[in-house]
Coordinates of N, CA and C in Angstrom, one line a residue:
X601 N -2.7 -2.4 22.0 CA -3.8 -2.8 21.2 C -4.2 -4.2 21.6
X602 N -5.5 -4.5 21.8 CA -5.9 -5.8 22.1 C -6.0 -6.6 20.9
X603 N -5.3 -7.8 20.9 CA -5.2 -8.6 19.7 C -6.2 -9.8 19.8
X604 N -6.8 -10.0 18.7 CA -7.6 -11.2 18.5 C -6.8 -12.3 17.8
X605 N -7.1 -13.5 18.1 CA -6.3 -14.6 17.5 C -6.4 -14.5 16.0
X606 N -5.2 -14.6 15.4 CA -5.1 -14.6 13.9 C -5.5 -15.9 13.4
X607 N -6.2 -15.9 12.2 CA -6.6 -17.1 11.5 C -5.9 -17.1 10.2
X608 N -4.9 -18.0 10.0 CA -4.2 -18.0 8.7 C -4.9 -18.9 7.7
X609 N -4.7 -18.6 6.5 CA -5.3 -19.4 5.4 C -4.7 -20.8 5.4
X610 N -5.4 -21.8 4.9 CA -4.8 -23.1 4.8 C -3.5 -23.1 4.0
X611 N -2.5 -23.9 4.3 CA -1.2 -23.8 3.6 C -1.4 -24.0 2.1
X612 N -2.3 -24.8 1.7 CA -2.5 -25.0 0.2 C -3.0 -23.8 -0.5
X613 N -3.6 -22.9 0.3 CA -4.1 -21.7 -0.4 C -3.2 -20.5 -0.4
X614 N -2.1 -20.6 0.3 CA -1.1 -19.6 0.4 C 0.2 -20.0 -0.2
X615 N 0.8 -19.2 -1.1 CA 2.0 -19.6 -1.8 C 3.2 -19.4 -0.9
X616 N 4.3 -20.1 -1.2 CA 5.5 -19.9 -0.4 C 6.0 -18.4 -0.5
X617 N 6.5 -17.9 0.7 CA 6.9 -16.6 0.7 C 5.9 -15.6 1.2
X618 N 4.7 -16.0 1.5 CA 3.6 -15.1 1.9 C 2.8 -15.7 3.0
X619 N 2.5 -14.9 4.0 CA 1.5 -15.3 5.0 C 0.3 -14.4 4.9
X620 N -0.9 -15.0 4.9 CA -2.1 -14.2 4.8 C -2.9 -14.6 6.0
X621 N -3.2 -13.6 6.9 CA -3.9 -13.9 8.1 C -5.0 -12.9 8.4
X622 N -6.0 -13.3 9.1 CA -7.1 -12.4 9.5 C -7.3 -12.5 11.0
X623 N -7.4 -11.3 11.6 CA -7.6 -11.2 13.1 C -8.7 -10.1 13.3
X624 N -9.9 -10.6 13.5 CA -11.0 -9.7 13.6 C -11.2 -8.9 12.3
X625 N -11.1 -7.6 12.4 CA -11.3 -6.7 11.2 C -10.0 -6.4 10.5
X626 N -8.9 -7.1 10.8 CA -7.6 -6.8 10.2 C -7.2 -8.0 9.4
X627 N -6.9 -7.6 8.1 CA -6.3 -8.6 7.1 C -4.8 -8.3 7.0
X628 N -4.0 -9.3 7.1 CA -2.5 -9.0 7.1 C -1.9 -9.8 5.9
X629 N -1.0 -9.1 5.2 CA -0.1 -9.8 4.2 C 1.3 -9.7 4.8
X630 N 2.0 -10.8 5.1 CA 3.3 -10.8 5.6 C 4.3 -11.4 4.6
X631 N 5.2 -10.6 4.1 CA 6.2 -11.2 3.1 C 7.2 -12.0 3.9
X632 N 7.4 -13.2 3.4 CA 8.2 -14.2 4.2 C 9.2 -14.9 3.2
X633 N 9.8 -14.1 2.4 CA 10.7 -14.6 1.3 C 12.1 -14.0 1.5
X634 N 12.5 -14.0 2.8 CA 13.7 -13.2 3.2 C 14.9 -13.7 2.5
X635 N 15.1 -14.9 2.2 CA 16.3 -15.4 1.5 C 16.5 -14.8 0.1
X636 N 15.4 -14.2 -0.4 CA 15.4 -13.6 -1.7 C 15.0 -12.1 -1.7
X637 N 15.4 -11.5 -0.6 CA 15.1 -10.1 -0.5 C 13.6 -9.7 -0.3
X638 N 12.8 -10.7 0.1 CA 11.3 -10.6 0.1 C 10.8 -10.1 -1.2
X639 N 11.4 -10.6 -2.3 CA 10.8 -10.3 -3.6 C 9.4 -10.9 -3.7
X640 N 8.6 -10.2 -4.5 CA 7.2 -10.7 -4.7 C 7.2 -11.6 -5.9
X641 N 6.8 -12.9 -5.8 CA 6.7 -13.8 -6.9 C 5.3 -13.7 -7.5
X642 N 5.2 -14.4 -8.7 CA 3.9 -14.4 -9.3 C 2.8 -15.0 -8.5
X643 N 3.0 -16.2 -7.8 CA 2.0 -16.7 -7.0 C 1.6 -15.8 -5.8
X644 N 2.6 -15.1 -5.3 CA 2.3 -14.2 -4.2 C 1.4 -13.0 -4.7
X645 N 1.7 -12.5 -5.8 CA 0.9 -11.5 -6.4 C -0.6 -12.0 -6.6
X646 N -0.7 -13.2 -7.1 CA -2.0 -13.8 -7.4 C -2.8 -13.9 -6.1
X647 N -2.1 -14.4 -5.0 CA -2.8 -14.6 -3.7 C -3.3 -13.3 -3.1
X648 N -2.4 -12.3 -3.1 CA -2.8 -11.0 -2.6 C -3.9 -10.3 -3.4
X649 N -3.8 -10.4 -4.7 CA -4.8 -9.8 -5.6 C -6.1 -10.5 -5.4
X650 N -6.1 -11.8 -5.2 CA -7.4 -12.5 -4.9 C -8.0 -12.0 -3.7
X651 N -7.3 -11.8 -2.6 CA -7.8 -11.3 -1.4 C -8.4 -9.8 -1.5
X652 N -7.6 -9.0 -2.3 CA -8.1 -7.6 -2.5 C -9.4 -7.6 -3.3
X653 N -9.5 -8.4 -4.3 CA -10.7 -8.5 -5.1 C -11.9 -9.0 -4.3
X654 N -11.7 -10.0 -3.4 CA -12.7 -10.5 -2.6 C -13.2 -9.4 -1.6
X655 N -12.3 -8.6 -1.1 CA -12.7 -7.5 -0.1 C -13.4 -6.4 -0.9
X656 N -13.0 -6.2 -2.1 CA -13.7 -5.1 -2.9 C -15.1 -5.5 -3.2
X657 N -15.4 -6.8 -3.4 CA -16.8 -7.2 -3.7 C -17.6 -7.4 -2.5
X658 N -17.0 -7.9 -1.4 CA -17.7 -8.2 -0.2 C -16.8 -8.0 1.0
X659 N -16.7 -6.7 1.4 CA -15.7 -6.4 2.5 C -16.0 -7.1 3.8
X660 N -15.0 -7.8 4.4 CA -15.1 -8.4 5.7 C -14.1 -7.7 6.7
X661 N -13.0 -7.3 6.2 CA -12.0 -6.6 7.0 C -12.2 -5.1 6.9
X662 N -11.5 -4.4 7.7 CA -11.5 -2.9 7.7 C -10.1 -2.3 7.4
X663 N -9.1 -3.1 7.9 CA -7.7 -2.6 7.8 C -6.8 -3.7 7.1
X664 N -5.9 -3.3 6.3 CA -4.9 -4.2 5.7 C -3.6 -3.8 6.2
X665 N -2.9 -4.7 6.8 CA -1.5 -4.5 7.2 C -0.6 -5.3 6.3
X666 N 0.4 -4.6 5.8 CA 1.5 -5.2 4.9 C 2.8 -5.1 5.6
X667 N 3.4 -6.2 6.0 CA 4.6 -6.2 6.7 C 5.5 -7.3 6.2
X668 N 6.7 -7.6 6.9 CA 7.6 -8.5 6.4 C 8.4 -9.2 7.5
X669 N 8.8 -10.4 7.3 CA 9.8 -11.0 8.1 C 11.2 -10.9 7.6
X670 N 12.2 -10.8 8.4 CA 13.6 -10.7 7.9 C 14.1 -9.3 8.0
X671 N 15.3 -9.1 7.5 CA 16.0 -7.9 7.6 C 15.5 -6.8 6.7
X672 N 14.9 -7.2 5.5 CA 14.4 -6.2 4.6 C 12.9 -6.3 4.5
X673 N 12.3 -5.2 4.0 CA 10.9 -5.2 3.8 C 10.6 -5.8 2.5
X674 N 11.1 -5.2 1.4 CA 10.9 -5.8 0.1 C 11.9 -5.1 -0.9
X675 N 12.7 -5.8 -1.6 CA 13.7 -5.2 -2.5 C 13.4 -5.4 -3.9
X676 N 12.2 -5.8 -4.3 CA 11.8 -5.9 -5.7 C 10.8 -7.0 -5.9
X677 N 10.7 -7.4 -7.2 CA 9.7 -8.4 -7.6 C 10.4 -9.4 -8.5
X678 N 9.8 -10.6 -8.6 CA 10.4 -11.6 -9.5 C 10.1 -11.2 -10.9
X679 N 11.1 -11.4 -11.8 CA 11.0 -11.1 -13.2 C 11.3 -12.4 -14.0
X680 N 10.3 -13.2 -14.1 CA 10.4 -14.5 -14.7 C 10.2 -14.5 -16.2
X681 N 9.5 -13.5 -16.8 CA 9.2 -13.5 -18.2 C 10.4 -13.4 -19.1
X682 N 10.4 -14.1 -20.2 CA 11.5 -14.1 -21.1 C 11.1 -13.9 -22.5
X683 N 9.8 -13.6 -22.8 CA 9.4 -13.2 -24.1 C 8.3 -12.1 -23.9
X684 N 7.9 -11.5 -25.1 CA 7.0 -10.4 -25.0 C 5.7 -10.7 -24.3
X685 N 5.1 -11.9 -24.6 CA 3.8 -12.3 -24.0 C 3.9 -12.5 -22.5
X686 N 4.9 -13.2 -22.0 CA 5.0 -13.4 -20.6 C 5.4 -12.2 -19.8
X687 N 6.3 -11.3 -20.4 CA 6.6 -10.1 -19.7 C 5.4 -9.2 -19.6
X688 N 4.6 -9.2 -20.7 CA 3.4 -8.3 -20.7 C 2.4 -8.8 -19.6
X689 N 2.3 -10.2 -19.5 CA 1.4 -10.7 -18.4 C 1.9 -10.3 -17.0
X690 N 3.2 -10.4 -16.8 CA 3.8 -10.0 -15.5 C 3.5 -8.5 -15.3
X691 N 3.7 -7.7 -16.3 CA 3.5 -6.2 -16.1 C 2.0 -5.9 -15.8
X692 N 1.1 -6.6 -16.5 CA -0.3 -6.4 -16.3 C -0.7 -6.8 -14.9
X693 N -0.2 -7.9 -14.4 CA -0.5 -8.3 -13.1 C 0.0 -7.4 -12.1
X694 N 1.2 -6.9 -12.3 CA 1.8 -5.9 -11.3 C 0.9 -4.6 -11.3
X695 N 0.5 -4.1 -12.4 CA -0.3 -2.9 -12.4 C -1.7 -3.1 -11.8
X696 N -2.2 -4.3 -12.1 CA -3.6 -4.6 -11.6 C -3.5 -4.7 -10.0
X697 N -2.4 -5.3 -9.5 CA -2.3 -5.4 -8.1 C -2.2 -4.0 -7.4
X698 N -1.4 -3.1 -8.0 CA -1.3 -1.8 -7.5 C -2.6 -1.1 -7.5
X699 N -3.3 -1.2 -8.6 CA -4.6 -0.6 -8.8 C -5.6 -1.1 -7.7
X700 N -5.6 -2.4 -7.5 CA -6.5 -3.0 -6.5 C -6.2 -2.5 -5.1
X701 N -4.9 -2.4 -4.8 CA -4.4 -1.9 -3.5 C -4.9 -0.5 -3.3
X702 N -4.6 0.3 -4.3 CA -5.0 1.8 -4.1 C -6.5 2.0 -4.0
X703 N -7.3 1.2 -4.7 CA -8.7 1.4 -4.7 C -9.4 0.6 -3.7
X704 N -8.7 -0.2 -2.9 CA -9.3 -1.1 -1.9 C -10.1 -0.3 -0.9
X705 N -11.3 -0.8 -0.4 CA -12.0 -0.1 0.6 C -11.3 -0.2 2.0
X706 N -10.3 -1.1 2.1 CA -9.6 -1.2 3.4 C -8.6 -0.1 3.5
X707 N -8.4 0.3 4.8 CA -7.3 1.3 5.0 C -6.0 0.5 5.1
X708 N -5.1 0.8 4.3 CA -3.8 0.0 4.2 C -2.7 0.7 5.0
X709 N -2.0 -0.2 5.7 CA -0.9 0.3 6.5 C 0.4 -0.5 6.2
X710 N 1.4 0.1 5.7 CA 2.7 -0.6 5.4 C 3.6 -0.4 6.6
X711 N 4.2 -1.5 7.1 CA 5.1 -1.5 8.2 C 6.5 -1.9 7.7
X712 N 7.3 -0.8 7.4 CA 8.5 -1.0 6.6 C 9.6 -1.1 7.7
X713 N 10.0 -2.4 8.0 CA 11.0 -2.6 9.1 C 12.4 -2.6 8.6
X714 N 12.5 -2.7 7.2 CA 13.9 -2.7 6.6 C 13.9 -2.1 5.3
X715 N 14.9 -2.4 4.5 CA 15.1 -1.7 3.2 C 13.9 -2.0 2.3
X716 N 13.4 -0.9 1.6 CA 12.3 -1.0 0.6 C 12.8 -0.4 -0.7
X717 N 13.1 -1.2 -1.7 CA 13.7 -0.7 -2.9 C 12.8 -1.2 -4.1
X718 N 12.8 -0.3 -5.1 CA 12.0 -0.7 -6.3 C 10.5 -0.9 -6.0
X719 N 10.0 -2.1 -6.4 CA 8.6 -2.4 -6.1 C 8.3 -2.2 -4.6
X720 N 9.2 -2.6 -3.8 CA 9.0 -2.5 -2.3 C 8.7 -1.1 -1.9
X721 N 9.4 -0.2 -2.4 CA 9.2 1.2 -2.0 C 7.9 1.7 -2.6
X722 N 7.7 1.4 -3.8 CA 6.4 1.7 -4.5 C 5.2 1.2 -3.8
X723 N 5.3 0.0 -3.3 CA 4.2 -0.7 -2.5 C 3.9 0.1 -1.2
X724 N 5.0 0.5 -0.5 CA 4.8 1.3 0.7 C 4.1 2.6 0.4
X725 N 4.6 3.3 -0.6 CA 4.0 4.6 -1.0 C 2.5 4.5 -1.3
X726 N 2.1 3.4 -2.0 CA 0.7 3.3 -2.3 C -0.2 3.1 -1.2
X727 N 0.3 2.6 -0.1 CA -0.6 2.3 1.1 C -1.0 3.7 1.7
X728 N -2.2 3.6 2.4 CA -2.7 4.9 3.0 C -1.8 5.4 4.0
X729 N -1.1 4.5 4.7 CA -0.1 4.9 5.7 C 1.1 4.1 5.5
X730 N 2.3 4.7 5.5 CA 3.6 4.0 5.4 C 4.4 4.4 6.6
X731 N 4.6 3.5 7.5 CA 5.4 3.7 8.7 C 6.8 3.0 8.4
X732 N 7.9 3.7 8.6 CA 9.2 3.2 8.2 C 10.2 3.3 9.3
X733 N 11.0 2.2 9.5 CA 12.0 2.2 10.5 C 13.1 3.2 10.0
X734 N 13.7 3.9 11.0 CA 14.6 5.0 10.7 C 15.9 4.5 10.0
X735 N 16.3 3.2 10.1 CA 17.5 2.7 9.5 C 17.3 2.2 8.1
X736 N 16.1 2.1 7.6 CA 15.8 1.5 6.3 C 16.3 2.4 5.2
X737 N 16.8 1.7 4.1 CA 17.2 2.4 2.9 C 16.0 2.3 1.9
X738 N 15.7 3.5 1.3 CA 14.6 3.6 0.3 C 15.1 4.0 -1.0
X739 N 14.5 3.6 -2.1 CA 14.9 4.1 -3.4 C 14.3 3.2 -4.5
X740 N 14.6 3.8 -5.7 CA 14.2 3.1 -7.0 C 15.4 2.9 -7.9
X741 N 16.1 1.8 -7.7 CA 17.3 1.6 -8.5 C 17.1 1.0 -9.9
X742 N 15.9 1.0 -10.4 CA 15.7 0.3 -11.7 C 16.5 0.9 -12.9
X743 N 16.7 2.2 -12.9 CA 17.4 2.8 -14.0 C 18.9 2.4 -14.1
X744 N 19.4 1.9 -13.0 CA 20.8 1.4 -13.0 C 20.9 0.1 -13.8
X745 N 19.8 -0.5 -14.1 CA 19.7 -1.7 -15.0 C 19.2 -1.3 -16.3
X746 N 18.9 0.0 -16.5 CA 18.4 0.4 -17.8 C 16.9 0.3 -18.0
X747 N 16.2 0.1 -16.9 CA 14.7 -0.1 -17.0 C 14.0 1.1 -16.3
X748 N 13.4 2.0 -17.1 CA 12.6 3.1 -16.5 C 11.5 2.5 -15.7
X749 N 11.3 2.8 -14.4 CA 10.2 2.3 -13.5 C 8.9 2.9 -13.8
X750 N 8.3 2.5 -14.9 CA 7.1 3.2 -15.4 C 5.9 3.0 -14.4
X751 N 5.8 1.8 -13.8 CA 4.7 1.5 -12.9 C 4.7 2.4 -11.7
X752 N 5.9 2.8 -11.3 CA 6.0 3.7 -10.2 C 5.8 5.2 -10.6
X753 N 6.3 5.5 -11.8 CA 6.1 6.9 -12.3 C 4.6 7.2 -12.6
X754 N 3.8 6.1 -12.7 CA 2.4 6.4 -13.0 C 1.7 7.1 -11.9
X755 N 2.2 7.0 -10.7 CA 1.6 7.6 -9.5 C 2.5 8.4 -8.6
X756 N 3.8 8.3 -8.8 CA 4.8 9.0 -7.9 C 4.5 10.5 -7.8
X757 N 4.2 11.1 -8.9 CA 4.0 12.6 -8.9 C 2.8 13.0 -8.1
X758 N 1.9 12.1 -7.7 CA 0.8 12.5 -6.9 C 1.2 12.6 -5.4
X759 N 2.4 12.1 -5.1 CA 2.9 12.0 -3.7 C 4.0 13.0 -3.4
X760 N 4.8 13.3 -4.4 CA 5.9 14.2 -4.3 C 6.0 15.1 -5.5
X761 N 6.5 16.3 -5.3 CA 6.6 17.3 -6.4 C 7.5 16.7 -7.5
X762 N 7.2 17.0 -8.8 CA 8.0 16.5 -9.9 C 9.5 16.8 -9.8
X763 N 9.8 18.0 -9.2 CA 11.3 18.4 -9.1 C 12.0 17.4 -8.2
X764 N 11.3 16.7 -7.3 CA 11.9 15.7 -6.4 C 11.8 14.3 -7.0
X765 N 10.6 14.0 -7.5 CA 10.2 12.7 -7.9 C 11.0 12.2 -9.1
X766 N 11.2 13.1 -10.1 CA 11.9 12.7 -11.3 C 13.4 12.3 -11.1
X767 N 14.2 13.2 -10.4 CA 15.5 12.7 -10.1 C 15.6 11.4 -9.3
X768 N 14.6 11.2 -8.4 CA 14.6 10.0 -7.6 C 14.6 8.7 -8.5
X769 N 13.8 8.8 -9.5 CA 13.7 7.6 -10.4 C 14.8 7.6 -11.5
X770 N 15.2 8.8 -11.9 CA 16.2 8.9 -13.0 C 17.6 8.4 -12.5
X771 N 18.0 8.8 -11.3 CA 19.3 8.4 -10.9 C 19.3 7.2 -10.0
X772 N 18.2 6.9 -9.3 CA 18.1 5.7 -8.5 C 18.9 5.8 -7.2
X773 N 19.2 7.0 -6.7 CA 20.0 7.1 -5.5 C 19.1 6.8 -4.3
X774 N 19.6 6.1 -3.3 CA 18.8 5.8 -2.1 C 18.6 7.1 -1.3
X775 N 17.4 7.1 -0.6 CA 17.2 8.3 0.3 C 16.9 7.7 1.7
X776 N 17.1 8.6 2.7 CA 16.8 8.2 4.0 C 15.3 8.4 4.3
X777 N 14.8 7.7 5.3 CA 13.4 7.8 5.6 C 13.0 9.3 6.0
X778 N 13.9 9.9 6.7 CA 13.6 11.3 7.1 C 13.4 12.2 5.9
X779 N 14.1 12.0 4.8 CA 13.9 12.8 3.6 C 12.6 12.4 2.9
X780 N 12.4 11.1 2.9 CA 11.1 10.6 2.3 C 9.9 11.2 3.0
X781 N 10.0 11.3 4.3 CA 8.9 11.9 5.1 C 8.8 13.4 4.8
X782 N 9.9 14.0 4.6 CA 9.9 15.5 4.4 C 9.2 15.8 3.1
X783 N 9.4 15.0 2.0 CA 8.8 15.3 0.7 C 7.4 14.6 0.5
X784 N 6.9 13.9 1.5 CA 5.6 13.4 1.5 C 5.4 12.0 0.9
X785 N 6.5 11.2 0.8 CA 6.4 9.9 0.3 C 6.0 8.8 1.3
X786 N 6.2 9.1 2.6 CA 5.9 8.2 3.7 C 5.2 9.0 4.8
X787 N 4.6 8.3 5.7 CA 3.8 8.9 6.8 C 4.5 9.2 8.1
X788 N 5.4 8.3 8.4 CA 6.0 8.3 9.7 C 7.3 7.6 9.8
X789 N 8.3 8.1 10.6 CA 9.6 7.4 10.8 C 9.6 7.0 12.2
X790 N 10.0 5.7 12.5 CA 10.0 5.2 13.9 C 11.3 4.5 14.1
X791 N 11.7 4.3 15.3 CA 12.8 3.4 15.6 C 12.3 1.9 15.3
X792 N 13.3 1.0 15.1 CA 12.9 -0.3 14.8 C 12.1 -1.0 15.9
X793 N 12.4 -0.6 17.1 CA 11.7 -1.2 18.3 C 10.3 -0.7 18.4
X794 N 10.1 0.6 18.1 CA 8.8 1.2 18.2 C 7.9 1.0 17.0
X795 N 8.4 0.6 15.9 CA 7.6 0.5 14.7 C 6.3 -0.4 14.9
X796 N 6.4 -1.7 15.4 CA 5.2 -2.4 15.6 C 4.2 -1.9 16.6
X797 N 4.7 -1.2 17.6 CA 3.9 -0.6 18.6 C 3.1 0.5 18.0
X798 N 3.8 1.4 17.3 CA 3.1 2.5 16.6 C 2.1 2.1 15.5
X799 N 2.5 1.0 14.8 CA 1.5 0.5 13.9 C 0.3 -0.1 14.5
X800 N 0.5 -0.8 15.7 CA -0.7 -1.3 16.4 C -1.6 -0.1 16.8
X801 N -1.0 1.0 17.3 CA -1.8 2.1 17.8 C -2.5 2.7 16.7
X802 N -1.9 2.8 15.5 CA -2.6 3.4 14.3 C -3.8 2.5 13.9
X803 N -3.6 1.2 13.9 CA -4.7 0.3 13.5 C -5.8 0.4 14.5
X804 N -5.5 0.5 15.7 CA -6.6 0.6 16.8 C -7.3 1.9 16.6
X805 N -6.6 3.0 16.2 CA -7.3 4.3 16.0 C -8.2 4.2 14.8
X806 N -7.8 3.6 13.8 CA -8.7 3.4 12.6 C -9.9 2.6 13.0
X807 N -9.8 1.5 13.7 CA -10.9 0.7 14.1 C -11.9 1.3 15.0
X808 N -11.5 2.4 15.7 CA -12.4 3.1 16.5 C -13.4 4.0 15.8
X809 N -13.1 4.2 14.5 CA -13.9 5.1 13.7 C -15.1 4.2 13.1
X810 N -16.2 4.9 12.7 CA -17.3 4.2 12.1 C -16.9 3.6 10.8
X811 N -17.1 2.3 10.6 CA -16.6 1.6 9.4 C -17.2 2.1 8.1
X812 N -18.5 2.4 8.1 CA -19.0 2.9 6.8 C -18.5 4.3 6.5
X813 N -18.3 5.2 7.5 CA -17.8 6.5 7.3 C -16.4 6.5 6.8
X814 N -15.6 5.5 7.3 CA -14.2 5.4 6.9 C -14.2 5.0 5.4
X815 N -15.0 4.1 5.0 CA -15.0 3.7 3.6 C -15.4 4.8 2.7
X816 N -16.5 5.6 3.1 CA -16.9 6.7 2.3 C -15.9 7.8 2.2
X817 N -15.2 8.0 3.3 CA -14.1 9.0 3.4 C -13.0 8.7 2.4
X818 N -12.5 7.4 2.4 CA -11.5 7.1 1.5 C -11.9 7.1 0.1
X819 N -13.1 6.7 -0.2 CA -13.6 6.7 -1.6 C -13.7 8.1 -2.1
X820 N -14.2 9.0 -1.3 CA -14.4 10.4 -1.8 C -13.0 11.1 -2.0
X821 N -12.1 10.8 -1.0 CA -10.8 11.4 -1.1 C -10.0 11.0 -2.3
X822 N -10.1 9.7 -2.7 CA -9.5 9.2 -3.9 C -10.1 9.8 -5.1
X823 N -11.4 9.8 -5.2 CA -12.1 10.3 -6.3 C -11.8 11.8 -6.5
X824 N -11.6 12.5 -5.5 CA -11.4 14.0 -5.6 C -10.0 14.3 -6.2
X825 N -9.1 13.3 -6.1 CA -7.8 13.6 -6.6 C -7.8 13.6 -8.2
X826 N -8.8 13.0 -8.7 CA -8.9 12.8 -10.2 C -9.8 13.8 -10.9
X827 N -10.5 14.6 -10.1 CA -11.5 15.5 -10.7 C -11.2 17.0 -10.5
X828 N -11.9 17.8 -11.2 CA -11.7 19.3 -11.0 C -12.4 19.7 -9.7
X829 N -12.1 21.0 -9.4 CA -12.7 21.6 -8.2 C -14.2 21.6 -8.3
X830 N -14.7 22.1 -9.5 CA -16.2 22.2 -9.6 C -16.8 20.8 -9.6
X831 N -16.2 19.8 -10.1 CA -16.8 18.4 -10.0 C -16.8 18.0 -8.6
X832 N -15.8 18.3 -7.9 CA -15.7 17.9 -6.5 C -16.8 18.6 -5.6
X833 N -17.0 19.8 -5.9 CA -18.0 20.6 -5.2 C -19.4 19.9 -5.4
X834 N -19.7 19.6 -6.6 CA -21.0 18.9 -6.9 C -21.1 17.6 -6.2
X835 N -20.0 16.8 -6.3 CA -20.0 15.5 -5.6 C -20.1 15.7 -4.1
X836 N -19.5 16.7 -3.6 CA -19.6 16.9 -2.1 C -21.0 17.1 -1.6
X837 N -21.8 17.8 -2.3 CA -23.2 18.0 -1.9 C -23.9 16.7 -1.8
X838 N -23.7 15.9 -2.8 CA -24.3 14.5 -2.8 C -23.8 13.7 -1.6
X839 N -22.5 13.7 -1.4 CA -21.9 12.9 -0.4 C -22.3 13.4 1.0
X840 N -22.3 14.7 1.2 CA -22.7 15.3 2.5 C -24.2 14.9 2.8
X841 N -25.0 15.0 1.8 CA -26.4 14.6 2.0 C -26.6 13.2 2.4
X842 N -25.9 12.3 1.7 CA -26.0 10.8 2.0 C -25.4 10.5 3.4
X843 N -24.3 11.2 3.7 CA -23.6 10.9 4.9 C -24.4 11.4 6.1
X844 N -25.0 12.6 5.9 CA -25.8 13.2 7.0 C -27.1 12.4 7.3
X845 N -27.7 11.8 6.2 CA -28.9 11.0 6.4 C -28.5 9.7 7.2
X846 N -27.3 9.2 6.9 CA -26.9 8.0 7.6 C -26.7 8.3 9.0
X847 N -26.1 9.4 9.4 CA -25.9 9.8 10.8 C -27.2 10.0 11.5
X848 N -28.2 10.7 10.8 CA -29.5 10.9 11.4 C -30.2 9.6 11.7
X849 N -30.1 8.7 10.7 CA -30.8 7.4 10.9 C -30.2 6.6 12.1
X850 N -28.9 6.7 12.3 CA -28.3 6.0 13.5 C -28.8 6.6 14.8
X851 N -29.1 7.9 14.8 CA -29.5 8.6 16.0 C -31.0 8.3 16.4
X852 N -31.7 7.8 15.5 CA -33.2 7.5 15.8 C -33.3 6.3 16.7

């Protein structure tokens, strides 16, 4: 993949533990909190959420890459709240970040080079593509601390059948990437050495597609998951008409 020079945000604009960079049409979030398991802190959430909101209102990039430095990808999130109000704020920010990531017009690619547990595994699943190193441990250990992972259960059943998804969160047992791929939770398993190369190739393939068509494709696909077959058929007529007119206009 031909790389354009990355432009990092000014240090004052980026919190500790996170690198935010832009290289052409690619926006990258790199977790850099390795001494603490690449846990996501409140300021890291705020910075990433701000970028996603900006892209939603005025898209500049086309692809979002989420990756990490260190031995693990992400093993959770910071839990700083100690009273009902602060815990609720943390929970609301967490859910809003996941919602913004899922609904983002960008095609999101998670490069999971190491263990992804709890929030980290949920983050990878929410991305449009989740590429995982074959040695990584994956799982949702929250119930071992007596905390049902509600934010994960809000969407996990859309990616894996309930007969698999429920035991995964109930018991918190780690699973191998090959099993996660088999049940539909991730997109691809790679060797650690091949992971960045294959992620580069995927990003390049996305960038070769028409930008407007990619955004419309993702938008319709997501919308279709929430509607009935009849609703989708009606929406498809509208979408096909608009898309075809766009293609015809380009051909003139």
